[in-house]
Each structure stands twice: as C-alpha cells, then as structure tokens.
XYZ file of C-alpha atoms in Angstrom:
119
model
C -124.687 -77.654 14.441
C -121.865 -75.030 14.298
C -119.791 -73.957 17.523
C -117.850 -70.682 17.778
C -114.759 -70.334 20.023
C -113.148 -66.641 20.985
C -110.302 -66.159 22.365
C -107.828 -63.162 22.874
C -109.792 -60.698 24.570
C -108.428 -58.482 27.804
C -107.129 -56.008 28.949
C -105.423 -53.227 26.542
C -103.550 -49.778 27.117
C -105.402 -47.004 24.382
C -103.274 -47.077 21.354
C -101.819 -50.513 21.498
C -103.382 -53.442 19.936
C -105.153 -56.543 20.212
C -106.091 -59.278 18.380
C -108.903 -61.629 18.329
C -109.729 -64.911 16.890
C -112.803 -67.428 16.412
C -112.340 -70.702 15.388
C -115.501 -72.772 13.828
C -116.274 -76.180 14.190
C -119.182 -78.657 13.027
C -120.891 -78.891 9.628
C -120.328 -75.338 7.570
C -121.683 -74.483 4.411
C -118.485 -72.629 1.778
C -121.165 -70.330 1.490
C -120.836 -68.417 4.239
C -120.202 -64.740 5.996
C -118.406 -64.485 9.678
C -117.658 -61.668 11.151
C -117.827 -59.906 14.841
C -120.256 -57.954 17.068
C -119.705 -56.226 20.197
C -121.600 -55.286 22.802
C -121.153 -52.585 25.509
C -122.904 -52.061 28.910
C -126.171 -50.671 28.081
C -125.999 -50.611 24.372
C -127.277 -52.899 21.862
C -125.281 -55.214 19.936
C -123.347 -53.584 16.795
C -121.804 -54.656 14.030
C -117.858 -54.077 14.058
C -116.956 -56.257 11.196
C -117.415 -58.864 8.594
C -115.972 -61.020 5.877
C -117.107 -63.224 3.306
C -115.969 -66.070 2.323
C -114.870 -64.647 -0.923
C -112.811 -62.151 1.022
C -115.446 -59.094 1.093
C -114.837 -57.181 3.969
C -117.563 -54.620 5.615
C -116.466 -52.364 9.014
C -118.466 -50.011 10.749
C -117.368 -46.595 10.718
C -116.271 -45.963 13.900
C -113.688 -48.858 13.330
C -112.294 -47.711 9.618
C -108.475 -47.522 9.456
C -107.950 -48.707 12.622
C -109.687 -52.490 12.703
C -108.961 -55.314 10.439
C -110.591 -58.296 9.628
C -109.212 -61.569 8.470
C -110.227 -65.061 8.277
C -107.965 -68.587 6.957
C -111.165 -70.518 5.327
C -109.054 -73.554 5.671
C -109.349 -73.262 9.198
C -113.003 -71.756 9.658
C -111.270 -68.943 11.762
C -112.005 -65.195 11.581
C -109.582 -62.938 12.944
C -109.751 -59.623 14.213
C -106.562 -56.887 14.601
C -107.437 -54.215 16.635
C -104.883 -50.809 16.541
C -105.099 -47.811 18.201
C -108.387 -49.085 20.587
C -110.204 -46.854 22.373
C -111.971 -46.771 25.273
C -115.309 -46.162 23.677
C -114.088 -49.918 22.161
C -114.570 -51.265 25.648
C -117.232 -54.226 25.044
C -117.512 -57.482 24.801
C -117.260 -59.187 21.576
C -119.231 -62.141 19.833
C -117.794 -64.207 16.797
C -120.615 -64.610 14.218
C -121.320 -66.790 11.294
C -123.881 -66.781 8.779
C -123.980 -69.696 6.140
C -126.832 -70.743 3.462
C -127.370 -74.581 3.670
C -130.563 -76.431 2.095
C -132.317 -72.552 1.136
C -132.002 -71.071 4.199
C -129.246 -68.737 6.050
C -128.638 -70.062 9.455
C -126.777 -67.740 12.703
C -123.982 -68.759 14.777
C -123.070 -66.819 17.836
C -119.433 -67.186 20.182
C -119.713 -66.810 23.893
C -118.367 -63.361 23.520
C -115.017 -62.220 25.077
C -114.681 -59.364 27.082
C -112.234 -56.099 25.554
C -111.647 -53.727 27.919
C -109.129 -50.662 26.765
C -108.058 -48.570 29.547
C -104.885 -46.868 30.916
C-alpha cells in the first residue's frame, strides 16, 4: 500500500505564492509518475501538474509560467510552487501517484488540501 500526505494549503492574497508538498510512504515502484489534481466546487477533478520520475514535467495550461512542479525522489515528495494564484485557483488539491509494479499501473490519491486565494 502507498499513503499520500499534503500539507501547505490555505489561505493566499492573489499574486503571492504558495507552496505545497506530498510526501509518500509504503512500498513504491522507481517507476513511477506523481503529480497534483485539484478540484473546485462543482467542477470535476483536473489535472494541474505532473512529474516523472525521470524529471518530465506536464502542466495544464491555465497554470503555465506561473506553477511549478518539483519532486526530491529520495524522499518520495512532490512539490508544488504556486506564483501569482488566482482566484479561479481556489480548489482543493489532491497529491497523486501512479507507479507500474508486477505489469500493472496502480493510483494513489492524498486527502486533498484546501487552496483558497482571495483578498
């Protein structure tokens, strides 16, 4: 099994920044993609960002040039900077992981934590 723990969501002023981190535990395949999701009231879940672990980074568009995603495969963690938010960002946010163990690709979700960017 594979656990996901967020942490740094809140409250944040439009333009300022934020950043958000996920730290995975348990047995993880090197072969693997993490990345995070967000969700507003509403909406489905969408894709903000992911990484490989060979460093291959994917962002949706509304996030280009102003999101950034990181990860320290030594620790399992995926990080991710967010300048300039805006209040269309407002959503809460799920760590993800995808790794391929024994032929198969297996999902990982986070509790989510909640963004919220208003004045």
């Amino acid at each position: 099994q594979v656990q996901l723990v967020e942490s740094g969501g809140g409250l944040v002023q439009p333009g300022g920044s934020l950043r958000l981190s996920c730290a995975a535990s348990g047995s993880i395949s090197s072969i693997n993609a993490m990345g995070w999701y967000r969700q507003a009231p509403g909406k489905q879940r969408e894709l903000v960002a992911t990484i490989t672990s060979g460093g291959s980074t994917n962002y949706a568009n509304s996030v280009k040039g102003r999101f950034v995603i990181s990860r320290d495969n030594a620790k399992n963690a995926v990080y991710l900077q967010m300048s300039s938010p805006k209040p269309e960002d407002t959503a809460v946010y799920y760590c993800n992981i995808k790794h391929y163990r024994r032929g198969t690709w297996s999902d990982y979700w986070g509790q989510g934590t909640q963004v919220t960017v208003s004045s």
